[in-house]
CSV table of C-alpha atoms and ligand atoms in Angstrom, one decimal:
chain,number,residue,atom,x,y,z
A,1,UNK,CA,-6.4,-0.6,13.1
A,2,UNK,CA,-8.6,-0.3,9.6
A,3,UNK,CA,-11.9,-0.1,9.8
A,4,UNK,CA,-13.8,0.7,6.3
A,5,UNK,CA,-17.4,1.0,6.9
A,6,UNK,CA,-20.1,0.7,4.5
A,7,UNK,CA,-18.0,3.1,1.9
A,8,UNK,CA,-20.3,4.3,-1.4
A,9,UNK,CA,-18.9,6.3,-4.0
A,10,UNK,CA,-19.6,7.2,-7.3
A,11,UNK,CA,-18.3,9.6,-9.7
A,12,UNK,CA,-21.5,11.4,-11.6
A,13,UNK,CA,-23.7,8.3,-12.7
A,14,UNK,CA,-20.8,6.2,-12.5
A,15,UNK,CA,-21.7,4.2,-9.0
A,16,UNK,CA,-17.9,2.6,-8.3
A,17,UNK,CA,-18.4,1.5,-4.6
A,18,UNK,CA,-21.4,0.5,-3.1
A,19,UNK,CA,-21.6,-0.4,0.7
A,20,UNK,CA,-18.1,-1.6,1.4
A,21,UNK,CA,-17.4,-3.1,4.5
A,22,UNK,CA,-13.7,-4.3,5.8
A,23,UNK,CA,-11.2,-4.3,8.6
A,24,UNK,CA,-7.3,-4.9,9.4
A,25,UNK,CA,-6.0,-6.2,12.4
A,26,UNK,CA,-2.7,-5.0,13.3
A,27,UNK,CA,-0.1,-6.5,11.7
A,28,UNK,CA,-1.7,-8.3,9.4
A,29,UNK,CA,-1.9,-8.4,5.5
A,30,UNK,CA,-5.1,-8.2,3.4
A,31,UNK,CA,-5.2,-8.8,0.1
A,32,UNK,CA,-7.8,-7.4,-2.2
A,33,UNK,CA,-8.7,-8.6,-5.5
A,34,UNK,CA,-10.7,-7.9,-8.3
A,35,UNK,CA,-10.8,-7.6,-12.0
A,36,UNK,CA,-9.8,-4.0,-13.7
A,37,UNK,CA,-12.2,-1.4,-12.9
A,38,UNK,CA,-14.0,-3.3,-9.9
A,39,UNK,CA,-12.7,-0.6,-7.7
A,40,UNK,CA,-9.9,-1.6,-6.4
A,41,UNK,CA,-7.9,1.7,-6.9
A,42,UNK,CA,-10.7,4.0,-5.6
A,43,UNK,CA,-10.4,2.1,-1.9
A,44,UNK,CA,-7.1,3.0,-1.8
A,45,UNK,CA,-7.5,6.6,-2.7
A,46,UNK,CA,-10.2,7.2,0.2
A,47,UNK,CA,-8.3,5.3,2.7
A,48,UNK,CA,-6.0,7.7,1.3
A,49,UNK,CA,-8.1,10.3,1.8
A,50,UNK,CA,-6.8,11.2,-1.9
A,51,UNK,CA,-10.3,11.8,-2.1
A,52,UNK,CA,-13.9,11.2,-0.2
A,53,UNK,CA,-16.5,8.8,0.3
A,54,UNK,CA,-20.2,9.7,-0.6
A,55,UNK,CA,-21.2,7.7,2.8
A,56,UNK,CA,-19.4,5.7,4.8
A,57,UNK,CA,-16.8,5.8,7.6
A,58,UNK,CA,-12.7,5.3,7.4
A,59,UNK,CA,-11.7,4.8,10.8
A,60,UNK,CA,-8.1,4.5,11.0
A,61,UNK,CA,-6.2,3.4,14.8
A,62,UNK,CA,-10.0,4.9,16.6
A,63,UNK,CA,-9.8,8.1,14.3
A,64,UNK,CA,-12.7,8.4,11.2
A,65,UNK,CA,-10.9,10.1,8.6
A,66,UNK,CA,-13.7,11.3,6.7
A,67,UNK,CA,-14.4,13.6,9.7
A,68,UNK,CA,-10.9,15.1,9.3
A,69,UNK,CA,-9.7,18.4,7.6
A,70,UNK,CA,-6.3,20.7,7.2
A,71,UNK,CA,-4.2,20.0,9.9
A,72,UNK,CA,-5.6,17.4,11.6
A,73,UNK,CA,-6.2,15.4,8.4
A,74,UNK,CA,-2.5,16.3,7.4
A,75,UNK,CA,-1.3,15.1,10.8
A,76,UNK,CA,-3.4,11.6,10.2
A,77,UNK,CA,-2.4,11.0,6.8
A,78,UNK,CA,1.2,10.3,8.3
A,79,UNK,CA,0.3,6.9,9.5
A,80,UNK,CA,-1.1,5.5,6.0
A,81,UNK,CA,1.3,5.4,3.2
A,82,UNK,CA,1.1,4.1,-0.1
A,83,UNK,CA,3.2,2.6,-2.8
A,84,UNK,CA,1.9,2.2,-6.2
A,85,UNK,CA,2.3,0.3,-9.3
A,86,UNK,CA,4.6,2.9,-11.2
A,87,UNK,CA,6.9,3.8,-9.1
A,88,UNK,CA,7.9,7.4,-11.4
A,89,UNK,CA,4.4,8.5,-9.3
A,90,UNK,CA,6.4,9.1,-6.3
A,91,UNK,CA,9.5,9.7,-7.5
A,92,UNK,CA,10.7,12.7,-8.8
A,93,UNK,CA,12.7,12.3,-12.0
A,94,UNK,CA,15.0,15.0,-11.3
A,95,UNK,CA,15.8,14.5,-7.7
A,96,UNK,CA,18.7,11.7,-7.0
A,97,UNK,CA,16.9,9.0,-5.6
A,98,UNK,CA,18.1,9.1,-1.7
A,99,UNK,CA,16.2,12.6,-1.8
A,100,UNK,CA,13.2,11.6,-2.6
A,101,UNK,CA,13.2,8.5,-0.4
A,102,UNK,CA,13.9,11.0,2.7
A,103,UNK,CA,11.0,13.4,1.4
A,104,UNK,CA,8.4,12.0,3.6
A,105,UNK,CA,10.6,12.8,6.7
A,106,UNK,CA,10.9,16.2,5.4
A,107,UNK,CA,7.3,16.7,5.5
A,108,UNK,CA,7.0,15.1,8.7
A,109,UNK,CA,9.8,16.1,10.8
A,110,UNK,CA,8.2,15.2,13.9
A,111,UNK,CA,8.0,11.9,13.0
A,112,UNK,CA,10.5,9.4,14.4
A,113,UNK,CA,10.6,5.7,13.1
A,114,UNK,CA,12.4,3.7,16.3
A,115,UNK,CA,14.7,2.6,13.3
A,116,UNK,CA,16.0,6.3,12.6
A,117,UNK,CA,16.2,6.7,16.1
A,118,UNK,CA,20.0,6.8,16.0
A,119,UNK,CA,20.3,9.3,12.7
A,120,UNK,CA,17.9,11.3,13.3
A,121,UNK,CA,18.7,14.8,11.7
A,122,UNK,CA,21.3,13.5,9.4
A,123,UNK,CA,19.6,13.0,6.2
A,124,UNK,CA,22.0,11.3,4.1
A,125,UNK,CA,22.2,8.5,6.6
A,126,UNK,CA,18.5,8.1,7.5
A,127,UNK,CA,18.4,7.7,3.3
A,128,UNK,CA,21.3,4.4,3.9
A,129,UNK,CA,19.3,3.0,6.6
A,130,UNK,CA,16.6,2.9,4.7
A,131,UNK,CA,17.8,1.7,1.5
A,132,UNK,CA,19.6,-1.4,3.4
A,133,UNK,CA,16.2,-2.1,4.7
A,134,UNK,CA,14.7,-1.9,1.5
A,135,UNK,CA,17.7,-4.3,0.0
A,136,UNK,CA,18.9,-1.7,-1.9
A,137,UNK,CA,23.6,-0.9,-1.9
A,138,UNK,CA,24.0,2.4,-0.8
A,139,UNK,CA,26.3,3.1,-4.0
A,140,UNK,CA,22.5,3.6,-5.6
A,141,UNK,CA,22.2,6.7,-3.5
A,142,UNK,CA,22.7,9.0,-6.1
A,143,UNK,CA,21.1,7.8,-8.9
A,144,UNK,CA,18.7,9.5,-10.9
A,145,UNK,CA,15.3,7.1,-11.1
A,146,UNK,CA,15.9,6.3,-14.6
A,147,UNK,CA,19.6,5.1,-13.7
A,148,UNK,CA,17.9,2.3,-11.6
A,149,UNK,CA,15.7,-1.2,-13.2
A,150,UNK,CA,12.5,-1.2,-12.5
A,151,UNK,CA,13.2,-3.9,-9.2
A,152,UNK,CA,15.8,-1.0,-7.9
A,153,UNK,CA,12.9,1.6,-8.5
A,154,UNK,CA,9.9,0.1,-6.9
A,155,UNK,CA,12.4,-0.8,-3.9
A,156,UNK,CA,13.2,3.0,-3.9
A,157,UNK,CA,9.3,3.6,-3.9
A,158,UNK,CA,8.9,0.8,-0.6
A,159,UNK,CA,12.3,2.5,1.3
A,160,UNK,CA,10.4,5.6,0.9
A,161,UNK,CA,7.2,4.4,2.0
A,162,UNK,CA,8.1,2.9,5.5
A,163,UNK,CA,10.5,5.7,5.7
A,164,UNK,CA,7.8,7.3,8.6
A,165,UNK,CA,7.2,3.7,9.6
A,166,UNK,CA,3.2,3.7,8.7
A,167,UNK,CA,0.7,1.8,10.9
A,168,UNK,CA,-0.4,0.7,7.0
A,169,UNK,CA,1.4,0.3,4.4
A,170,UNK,CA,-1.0,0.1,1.0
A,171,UNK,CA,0.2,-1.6,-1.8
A,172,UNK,CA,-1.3,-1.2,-4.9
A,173,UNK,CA,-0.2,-3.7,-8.0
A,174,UNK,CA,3.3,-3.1,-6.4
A,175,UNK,CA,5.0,-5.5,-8.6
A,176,UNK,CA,2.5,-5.4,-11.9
A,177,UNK,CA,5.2,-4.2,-14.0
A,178,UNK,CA,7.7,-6.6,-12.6
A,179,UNK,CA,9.4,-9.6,-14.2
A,180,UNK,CA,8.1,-12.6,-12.2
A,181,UNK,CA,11.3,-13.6,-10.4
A,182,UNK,CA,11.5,-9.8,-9.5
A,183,UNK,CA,8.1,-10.0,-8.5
A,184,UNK,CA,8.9,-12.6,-5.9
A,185,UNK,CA,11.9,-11.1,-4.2
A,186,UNK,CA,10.0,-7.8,-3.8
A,187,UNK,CA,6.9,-10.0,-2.2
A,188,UNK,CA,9.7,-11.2,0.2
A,189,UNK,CA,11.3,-8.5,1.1
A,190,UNK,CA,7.8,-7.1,2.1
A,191,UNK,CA,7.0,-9.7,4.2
A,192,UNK,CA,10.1,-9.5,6.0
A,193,UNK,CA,9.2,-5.7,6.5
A,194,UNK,CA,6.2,-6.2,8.3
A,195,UNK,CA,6.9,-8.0,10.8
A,196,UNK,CA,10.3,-6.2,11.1
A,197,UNK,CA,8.3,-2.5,11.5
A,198,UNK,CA,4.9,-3.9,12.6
A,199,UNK,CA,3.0,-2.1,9.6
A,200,UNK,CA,-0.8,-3.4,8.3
A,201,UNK,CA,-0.6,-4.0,4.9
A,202,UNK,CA,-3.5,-3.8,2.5
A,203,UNK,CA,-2.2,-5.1,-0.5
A,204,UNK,CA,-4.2,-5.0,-4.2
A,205,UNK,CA,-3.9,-7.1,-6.8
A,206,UNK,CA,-5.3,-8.4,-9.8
A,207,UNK,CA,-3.0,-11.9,-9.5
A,208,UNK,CA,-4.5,-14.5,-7.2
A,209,UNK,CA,-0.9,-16.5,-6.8
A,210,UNK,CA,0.6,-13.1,-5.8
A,211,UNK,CA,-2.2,-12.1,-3.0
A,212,UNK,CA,-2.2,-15.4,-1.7
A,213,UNK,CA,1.5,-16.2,-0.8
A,214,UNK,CA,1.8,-12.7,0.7
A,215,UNK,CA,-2.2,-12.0,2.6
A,216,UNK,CA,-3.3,-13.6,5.6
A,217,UNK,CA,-7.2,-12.8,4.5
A,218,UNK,CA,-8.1,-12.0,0.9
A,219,UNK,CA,-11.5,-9.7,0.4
A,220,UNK,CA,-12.6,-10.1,-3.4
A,221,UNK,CA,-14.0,-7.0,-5.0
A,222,UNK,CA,-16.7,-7.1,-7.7
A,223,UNK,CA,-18.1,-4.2,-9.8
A,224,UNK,CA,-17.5,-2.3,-6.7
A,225,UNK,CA,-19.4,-4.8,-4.0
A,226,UNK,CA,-17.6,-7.1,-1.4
A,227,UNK,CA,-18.7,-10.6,-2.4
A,228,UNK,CA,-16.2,-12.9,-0.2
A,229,UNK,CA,-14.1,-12.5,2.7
A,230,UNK,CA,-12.0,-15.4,4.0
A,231,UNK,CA,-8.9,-16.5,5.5
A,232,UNK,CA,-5.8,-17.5,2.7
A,233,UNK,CA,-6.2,-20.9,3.5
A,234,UNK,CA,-9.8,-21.3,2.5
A,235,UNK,CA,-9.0,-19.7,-0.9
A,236,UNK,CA,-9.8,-23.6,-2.7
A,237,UNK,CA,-12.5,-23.8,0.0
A,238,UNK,CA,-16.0,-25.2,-1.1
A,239,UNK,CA,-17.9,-22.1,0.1
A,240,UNK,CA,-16.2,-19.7,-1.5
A,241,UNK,CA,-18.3,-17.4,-3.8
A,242,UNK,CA,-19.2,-18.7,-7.2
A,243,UNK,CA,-16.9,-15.0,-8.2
A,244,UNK,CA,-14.2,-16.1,-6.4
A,245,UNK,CA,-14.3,-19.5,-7.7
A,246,UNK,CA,-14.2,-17.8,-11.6
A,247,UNK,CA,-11.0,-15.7,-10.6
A,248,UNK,CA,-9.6,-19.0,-9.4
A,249,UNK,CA,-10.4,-21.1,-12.3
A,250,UNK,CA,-9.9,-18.1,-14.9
A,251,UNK,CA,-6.2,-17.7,-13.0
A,252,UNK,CA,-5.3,-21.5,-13.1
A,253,UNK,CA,-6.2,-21.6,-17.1
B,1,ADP,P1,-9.4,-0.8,-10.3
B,1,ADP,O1,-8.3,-0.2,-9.5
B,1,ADP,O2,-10.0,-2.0,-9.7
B,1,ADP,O3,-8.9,-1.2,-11.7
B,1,ADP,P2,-10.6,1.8,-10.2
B,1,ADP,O4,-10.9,2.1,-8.8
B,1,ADP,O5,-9.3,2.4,-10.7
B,1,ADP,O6,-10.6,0.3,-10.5
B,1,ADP,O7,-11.8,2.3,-11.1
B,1,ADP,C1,-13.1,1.9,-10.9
B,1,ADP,C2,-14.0,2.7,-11.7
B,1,ADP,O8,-14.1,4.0,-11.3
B,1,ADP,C3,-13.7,2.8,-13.2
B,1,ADP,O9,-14.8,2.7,-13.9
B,1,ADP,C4,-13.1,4.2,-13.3
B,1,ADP,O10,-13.3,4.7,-14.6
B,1,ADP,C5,-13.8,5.0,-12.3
B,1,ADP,N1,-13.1,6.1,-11.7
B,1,ADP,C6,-12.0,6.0,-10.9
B,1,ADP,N2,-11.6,7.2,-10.6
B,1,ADP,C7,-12.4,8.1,-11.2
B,1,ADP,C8,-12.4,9.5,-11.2
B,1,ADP,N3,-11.5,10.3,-10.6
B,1,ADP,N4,-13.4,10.1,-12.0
B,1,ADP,C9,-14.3,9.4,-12.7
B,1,ADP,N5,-14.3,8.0,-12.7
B,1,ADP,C10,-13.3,7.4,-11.9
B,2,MG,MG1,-6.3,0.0,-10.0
């Protein structure tokens, strides 16, 4: 449903991508890692379409984004959503939080999740489906974001982000910022949400342990270049990349 395609891009004489070259089944979860700086961010923002490639394709469900402007690229964008490490980037700190969670539908009102089906038009109520999907009590409806810990936040940020039920979902450091026992019940509550909505996920990291227990494949990003590509299972495989094998060893220390 993904298809990135030798992707370059610098900024000036900074080269940050160079030939890039990944896919995404449907329904499945990549992870990509990397150390700070390899990149990782950029991806996101062109699959985004945040911003462009230099060369390179984006195909996303048949349809090459890069080729895409104004309404048409609007009208794409729908299906690729993101949420990010700081979840203050999408929500607005004066808005109580159900209002920005329902935003996206606002934008998009011909969109229609199957799971809004039954609500559709009544705002407050697509906001409660949403935030029991996201494992959130609906008495946090009407909280400002700083009222809410930072788990309660990010969920806010993830409620709002399936809230047009995305073909992808893309995560980026999602849970960063996070104690580690937060950390986990986030990673489960987004794997229960895939296969619940049927969303792609391409989820960045810089924490092997994390991209492992949630990714099907991991891709592993290095001063821009793709150096390995391999199903989760042959992470501790012998062929993996000598880079790979340094993340490893550097994140078992
Ligand atoms: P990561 O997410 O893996 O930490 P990034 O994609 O954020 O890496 O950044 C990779 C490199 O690209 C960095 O050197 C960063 O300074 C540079 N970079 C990213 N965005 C921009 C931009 N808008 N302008 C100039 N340089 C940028
Ligand atoms: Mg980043």
């Amino acid at each position: 449903m993904l298809e990135v395609k030798n992707v370059s891009k610098s900024y000036r004489s900074n080269t940050v991508l160079t030939d890039v070259s990944f896919h995404l089944e449907q329904g499945e979860c990549l992870g990509l890692i990397g150390e700070s700086g390899s990149g990782k961010s950029t991806i996101a923002k062109l699959i985004l379409a945040l911003d462009r490639s230099d060369s390179g394709q984006i195909i996303v469900n048949n349809v090459d984004f890069s080729q895409l402007k104004g309404r048409e690229l609007r009208k794409a964008r729908r299906h690729v959503q993101v949420v990010f490490q700081d979840p203050s980037a999408s929500l607005n700190p004066k808005l109580p939080v159900w209002k920005s969670v329902i935003e996206p539908l606002e934008n998009y009102p011909e969109a229609s999740p199957s799971f809004l089906k039954e609500v559709r038009n009544e705002k407050r109520k697509m906001a409660e489906i949403l935030f029991e999907k996201a494992g959130l009590q609906s008495g946090l409806l009407d909280r400002y974001p700083h009222q809410l810990s930072g788990g309660q936040r990010q969920r806010v940020a993830i409620a709002r982000g399936i809230s047009l039920q995305p073909n992808l979902l893309i995560f980026d450091e999602p849970t960063s910022n996070l104690d580690v026992s937060i950390q986990a019940q986030i990673l489960n509550l987004l794997k229960d949400l895939k296969s619940e909505i049927n969303m792609s996920y391409l989820f960045i990291s810089h924490d092997i342990a994390t991209v492992q227990y949630i990714s099907e494949r991991i891709a592993v990003l290095k001063e821009g270049r793709l150096v390995d590509l391999f199903k989760t299972k042959d992470l501790f495989s012998a062929d993996r990349h000598p880079y790979t094998k340094e993340l490893i060893d550097a994140a078992l220390e």
